[in-house]
Amino acid sequence: TPQYPVPFATRQMVEEEVAEMLKLEVKEKLASPYRSPLVLVKKPEGSYRVCIDFRRLNDILVPDAEPIPRIEDVFAEVGNKVYFSKLDLSKGYWEIPLANDLKKKTAFSPESVLYQFKYMPFGIKTESAVFTRLMRRVLAGIQGVQHYINH
């Protein structure tokens, strides 16, 4: 897949995001026949989010049929409760190791170096189902606890 150019004005921000992922050991350098383009998505307040365009990878991935909780069901379950707590697992996907055969398929390149994810990246079509399955296992047996994935 052709690489989209990173605008000069945002290169430092992209380099910082890549450096953070390397520090967190979310990804590693490699040589791969695969490459998904890096894209910048502008947030409502004007800053940018570094994303990988995994559309071509998603075309070849087998869907995961794990049921995803609906927000209406979560509200119905907790509607009569008195106390609430919310946890935001903002980088929770980066705690889920990828299967070795999938790692090289997550390759991307911000500039001249090719990287692959070691942990589940945002944007692959199985992410929500895999994360939901994991949360169900972790929270099983804890009464009154609900989880919901907000995209």
mmCIF file of N, CA and C in Angstrom, residues 3 7 30 32 35 40 53 63 65 74 79 84 92 108 110 131 145:
data_model
loop_
_atom_site.group_PDB
_atom_site.id
_atom_site.type_symbol
_atom_site.label_atom_id
_atom_site.label_comp_id
_atom_site.label_asym_id
_atom_site.label_seq_id
_atom_site.Cartn_x
_atom_site.Cartn_y
_atom_site.Cartn_z
ATOM 1 N N GLN A 3 2.417 4.777 0.863
ATOM 2 C CA GLN A 3 2.455 5.555 2.098
ATOM 3 C C GLN A 3 1.935 6.960 1.834
ATOM 4 N N PRO A 7 2.572 15.519 6.790
ATOM 5 C CA PRO A 7 2.863 16.953 6.653
ATOM 6 C C PRO A 7 3.997 17.381 7.582
ATOM 7 N N LEU A 30 11.054 -4.006 11.882
ATOM 8 C CA LEU A 30 11.073 -5.268 11.161
ATOM 9 C C LEU A 30 11.246 -5.040 9.675
ATOM 10 N N SER A 32 9.085 -6.450 6.338
ATOM 11 C CA SER A 32 7.812 -7.118 6.067
ATOM 12 C C SER A 32 7.344 -6.794 4.657
ATOM 13 N N ARG A 35 2.427 -3.350 4.485
ATOM 14 C CA ARG A 35 2.532 -2.004 5.037
ATOM 15 C C ARG A 35 1.189 -1.313 4.900
ATOM 16 N N LEU A 40 -3.249 10.859 9.759
ATOM 17 C CA LEU A 40 -3.509 11.762 10.874
ATOM 18 C C LEU A 40 -4.971 12.155 10.841
ATOM 19 N N ASP A 53 -4.187 3.109 8.778
ATOM 20 C CA ASP A 53 -5.305 2.753 7.895
ATOM 21 C C ASP A 53 -5.231 1.258 7.593
ATOM 22 N N PRO A 63 -13.811 -12.279 10.437
ATOM 23 C CA PRO A 63 -14.557 -11.585 11.494
ATOM 24 C C PRO A 63 -14.660 -12.428 12.768
ATOM 25 N N ALA A 65 -17.220 -13.140 15.872
ATOM 26 C CA ALA A 65 -18.654 -12.972 16.135
ATOM 27 C C ALA A 65 -18.996 -12.757 17.609
ATOM 28 N N VAL A 74 -26.584 -1.935 28.894
ATOM 29 C CA VAL A 74 -25.783 -1.548 30.057
ATOM 30 C C VAL A 74 -26.580 -0.580 30.932
ATOM 31 N N GLY A 79 -29.439 0.951 35.720
ATOM 32 C CA GLY A 79 -30.360 2.075 35.867
ATOM 33 C C GLY A 79 -30.866 2.338 37.267
ATOM 34 N N PHE A 84 -21.914 4.650 41.208
ATOM 35 C CA PHE A 84 -21.332 4.354 39.905
ATOM 36 C C PHE A 84 -19.843 4.684 39.919
ATOM 37 N N GLY A 92 -6.049 0.107 26.496
ATOM 38 C CA GLY A 92 -6.247 -1.280 26.898
ATOM 39 C C GLY A 92 -5.909 -2.291 25.823
ATOM 40 N N PHE A 108 3.592 -0.854 9.453
ATOM 41 C CA PHE A 108 3.329 0.507 8.976
ATOM 42 C C PHE A 108 4.643 1.278 9.017
ATOM 43 N N PRO A 110 5.986 5.343 9.427
ATOM 44 C CA PRO A 110 5.761 6.781 9.494
ATOM 45 C C PRO A 110 6.666 7.554 8.534
ATOM 46 N N PHE A 131 -11.419 -7.690 22.702
ATOM 47 C CA PHE A 131 -11.390 -6.956 23.968
ATOM 48 C C PHE A 131 -12.621 -7.278 24.811
ATOM 49 N N VAL A 145 -21.171 -5.347 37.876
ATOM 50 C CA VAL A 145 -20.165 -4.719 37.019
ATOM 51 C C VAL A 145 -20.551 -4.913 35.561
#
